[in-house]
């Protein structure tokens, strides 16, 4: 059954050599329910709001299955939140989600798929690459994960079920919109 295995929020702002000077990519799982509002998970931060966050990028999800792929490829652990995701999912192909598709998470929260993640240089630096190698590799694999807007606020917790409640037939999938 598809579910959220972890809900992650910023652990610490880290120094970063990008334009903003700090990054909020260091997200880690939290215990208990987390309130979800229009701009995402309570206590989360987006340091670079020009490129991350806002209503159409309120939450970012990444699948455990895709994280396992990268763990094998990179021969390292990819813990929940390491890719900057708010939601680590299990049992759902997040890259097959269609733009406009709506999910109910737990009892109350409803989110809508808006776009794929576009890997950036901050993400590359997080992975130990100051060049463009990681960005290209991540994009080429097309395991980007979706951003969501929040349709209905509420609270979610690790273990909450994900139910796909609406799928537009003619919309592109996250994989279709990949930048590879």
Tab-separated table of C-alpha atoms in Angstrom:
chain	number	residue	atom	x	y	z
A	1	UNK	CA	0.000	0.000	0.000
A	2	UNK	CA	1.521	3.375	-0.981
A	3	UNK	CA	2.468	5.480	1.997
A	4	UNK	CA	4.747	8.194	3.330
A	5	UNK	CA	7.637	6.600	5.182
A	6	UNK	CA	9.157	9.876	6.370
A	7	UNK	CA	8.282	13.560	6.595
A	8	UNK	CA	11.351	15.775	6.437
A	9	UNK	CA	11.931	19.423	7.255
A	10	UNK	CA	15.080	21.529	7.320
A	11	UNK	CA	17.521	20.413	9.987
A	12	UNK	CA	19.942	23.300	9.554
A	13	UNK	CA	20.759	25.991	7.046
A	14	UNK	CA	24.164	25.144	5.614
A	15	UNK	CA	26.712	27.514	4.110
A	16	UNK	CA	26.659	27.311	0.314
A	17	UNK	CA	28.777	28.919	-2.374
A	18	UNK	CA	25.706	29.771	-4.464
A	19	UNK	CA	24.169	33.251	-4.801
A	20	UNK	CA	22.088	33.028	-1.619
A	21	UNK	CA	25.029	31.928	0.574
A	22	UNK	CA	23.057	29.274	2.455
A	23	UNK	CA	20.991	26.256	1.541
A	24	UNK	CA	18.037	24.514	3.208
A	25	UNK	CA	18.657	21.195	1.410
A	26	UNK	CA	19.614	19.519	4.718
A	27	UNK	CA	16.214	18.036	5.481
A	28	UNK	CA	15.733	15.213	7.985
A	29	UNK	CA	12.829	13.117	9.229
A	30	UNK	CA	10.786	14.349	12.154
A	31	UNK	CA	8.675	12.382	14.605
A	32	UNK	CA	4.946	12.736	14.894
A	33	UNK	CA	2.426	14.550	12.753
A	34	UNK	CA	3.481	17.590	10.745
A	35	UNK	CA	1.106	20.373	9.814
A	36	UNK	CA	0.899	21.034	6.080
A	37	UNK	CA	-0.106	24.508	4.946
A	38	UNK	CA	-0.257	26.276	1.615
A	39	UNK	CA	3.530	26.726	1.564
A	40	UNK	CA	4.376	23.194	2.701
A	41	UNK	CA	5.462	21.482	5.892
A	42	UNK	CA	5.448	23.496	9.099
A	43	UNK	CA	9.032	24.267	10.248
A	44	UNK	CA	10.462	23.758	6.757
A	45	UNK	CA	12.449	26.476	5.000
A	46	UNK	CA	13.342	27.350	1.417
A	47	UNK	CA	16.492	29.474	1.425
A	48	UNK	CA	16.296	30.329	-2.295
A	49	UNK	CA	12.648	31.211	-2.844
A	50	UNK	CA	13.342	32.436	-6.353
A	51	UNK	CA	14.008	28.853	-7.486
A	52	UNK	CA	12.500	26.694	-4.726
A	53	UNK	CA	9.280	26.772	-2.804
A	54	UNK	CA	6.213	28.889	-3.200
A	55	UNK	CA	2.700	27.623	-3.739
A	56	UNK	CA	3.560	25.381	-6.722
A	57	UNK	CA	6.590	23.831	-5.011
A	58	UNK	CA	5.196	23.583	-1.497
A	59	UNK	CA	6.252	19.948	-1.078
A	60	UNK	CA	8.768	17.712	-2.822
A	61	UNK	CA	8.434	13.913	-2.802
A	62	UNK	CA	11.040	11.279	-3.512
A	63	UNK	CA	10.455	7.530	-3.653
A	64	UNK	CA	12.363	5.095	-1.472
A	65	UNK	CA	12.630	2.876	-4.535
A	66	UNK	CA	14.482	5.636	-6.412
A	67	UNK	CA	16.664	6.372	-3.379
A	68	UNK	CA	17.545	2.650	-3.280
A	69	UNK	CA	18.565	2.854	-6.949
A	70	UNK	CA	20.919	5.745	-6.144
A	71	UNK	CA	22.262	4.013	-3.043
A	72	UNK	CA	23.276	1.056	-5.251
A	73	UNK	CA	24.657	3.319	-8.009
A	74	UNK	CA	26.663	5.505	-5.639
A	75	UNK	CA	27.510	2.817	-3.074
A	76	UNK	CA	26.317	5.042	-0.243
A	77	UNK	CA	23.286	5.448	1.961
A	78	UNK	CA	20.624	7.931	0.802
A	79	UNK	CA	18.650	8.589	3.991
A	80	UNK	CA	15.241	10.233	3.937
A	81	UNK	CA	15.575	13.970	3.320
A	82	UNK	CA	19.086	13.754	1.862
A	83	UNK	CA	17.891	14.844	-1.594
A	84	UNK	CA	16.007	17.746	0.007
A	85	UNK	CA	12.649	16.009	-0.129
A	86	UNK	CA	9.829	16.643	2.307
A	87	UNK	CA	8.117	13.329	1.692
A	88	UNK	CA	9.850	9.962	1.280
A	89	UNK	CA	7.312	7.592	-0.260
A	90	UNK	CA	7.053	3.824	-0.559
A	91	UNK	CA	4.999	1.812	-3.022
A	92	UNK	CA	4.122	4.499	-5.567
A	93	UNK	CA	5.963	5.435	-8.764
A	94	UNK	CA	6.217	9.162	-8.158
A	95	UNK	CA	7.735	9.711	-11.622
A	96	UNK	CA	4.655	8.232	-13.301
A	97	UNK	CA	2.466	10.833	-11.567
A	98	UNK	CA	0.737	13.197	-14.005
A	99	UNK	CA	0.725	16.976	-13.706
A	100	UNK	CA	-2.601	17.823	-12.086
A	101	UNK	CA	-2.883	14.414	-10.407
A	102	UNK	CA	-4.175	14.705	-6.852
A	103	UNK	CA	-3.209	12.588	-3.869
A	104	UNK	CA	-4.824	12.377	-0.461
A	105	UNK	CA	-2.196	11.783	2.187
A	106	UNK	CA	-3.536	10.587	5.505
A	107	UNK	CA	-7.044	11.657	6.439
A	108	UNK	CA	-7.112	15.276	5.322
A	109	UNK	CA	-4.204	16.549	3.223
A	110	UNK	CA	-4.735	16.767	-0.548
A	111	UNK	CA	-1.852	17.702	-2.830
A	112	UNK	CA	-1.593	18.198	-6.586
A	113	UNK	CA	1.402	17.365	-8.792
A	114	UNK	CA	2.794	20.510	-10.449
A	115	UNK	CA	6.200	19.703	-11.976
A	116	UNK	CA	9.356	17.613	-11.755
A	117	UNK	CA	12.335	18.709	-9.747
A	118	UNK	CA	14.994	20.428	-11.803
A	119	UNK	CA	18.357	19.497	-10.267
A	120	UNK	CA	20.506	22.510	-9.433
A	121	UNK	CA	24.078	23.292	-8.514
A	122	UNK	CA	23.205	23.363	-4.801
A	123	UNK	CA	22.089	19.742	-5.164
A	124	UNK	CA	25.314	18.958	-7.049
A	125	UNK	CA	27.382	20.474	-4.238
A	126	UNK	CA	25.368	18.456	-1.717
A	127	UNK	CA	26.446	15.364	-3.643
A	128	UNK	CA	30.098	16.478	-3.608
A	129	UNK	CA	30.206	17.693	-7.219
A	130	UNK	CA	31.065	21.310	-7.996
A	131	UNK	CA	30.772	20.716	-11.749
A	132	UNK	CA	27.753	19.648	-13.790
A	133	UNK	CA	28.304	15.878	-13.560
A	134	UNK	CA	25.749	15.142	-10.864
A	135	UNK	CA	23.054	17.409	-12.330
A	136	UNK	CA	23.373	15.711	-15.718
A	137	UNK	CA	23.509	12.217	-14.236
A	138	UNK	CA	20.467	12.794	-12.014
A	139	UNK	CA	18.501	14.315	-14.905
A	140	UNK	CA	19.499	11.579	-17.365
A	141	UNK	CA	18.221	8.864	-15.007
A	142	UNK	CA	14.848	10.673	-14.980
A	143	UNK	CA	14.157	9.821	-11.343
A	144	UNK	CA	13.399	13.433	-10.488
A	145	UNK	CA	10.395	13.230	-8.172
A	146	UNK	CA	7.455	15.659	-8.207
A	147	UNK	CA	6.689	18.975	-6.623
A	148	UNK	CA	3.185	19.531	-5.241
A	149	UNK	CA	0.857	22.385	-4.430
A	150	UNK	CA	-1.348	21.955	-1.364
A	151	UNK	CA	-5.050	21.757	-2.163
A	152	UNK	CA	-6.288	20.910	1.342
A	153	UNK	CA	-4.303	21.608	4.499
A	154	UNK	CA	-4.042	19.327	7.494
A	155	UNK	CA	-1.483	17.094	9.164
A	156	UNK	CA	0.404	14.060	7.978
A	157	UNK	CA	2.660	11.588	9.730
A	158	UNK	CA	5.050	8.864	8.722
A	159	UNK	CA	3.033	5.788	7.798
A	160	UNK	CA	0.107	7.735	6.371
A	161	UNK	CA	-1.427	6.153	3.316
A	162	UNK	CA	-1.246	7.816	-0.107
A	163	UNK	CA	-4.415	7.511	-2.191
A	164	UNK	CA	-4.459	8.808	-5.762
A	165	UNK	CA	-7.859	10.504	-5.988
A	166	UNK	CA	-7.740	12.178	-9.402
A	167	UNK	CA	-5.663	11.648	-12.557
A	168	UNK	CA	-6.003	13.824	-15.666
A	169	UNK	CA	-5.881	11.438	-18.640
A	170	UNK	CA	-4.100	13.727	-21.069
A	171	UNK	CA	-1.515	15.386	-18.800
A	172	UNK	CA	2.194	14.591	-19.055
A	173	UNK	CA	3.890	12.534	-16.368
A	174	UNK	CA	6.842	13.707	-14.314
A	175	UNK	CA	8.938	11.304	-16.403
A	176	UNK	CA	7.576	12.839	-19.656
A	177	UNK	CA	8.706	16.272	-18.472
A	178	UNK	CA	12.163	15.057	-17.450
A	179	UNK	CA	15.057	17.151	-18.584
A	180	UNK	CA	17.294	14.366	-19.833
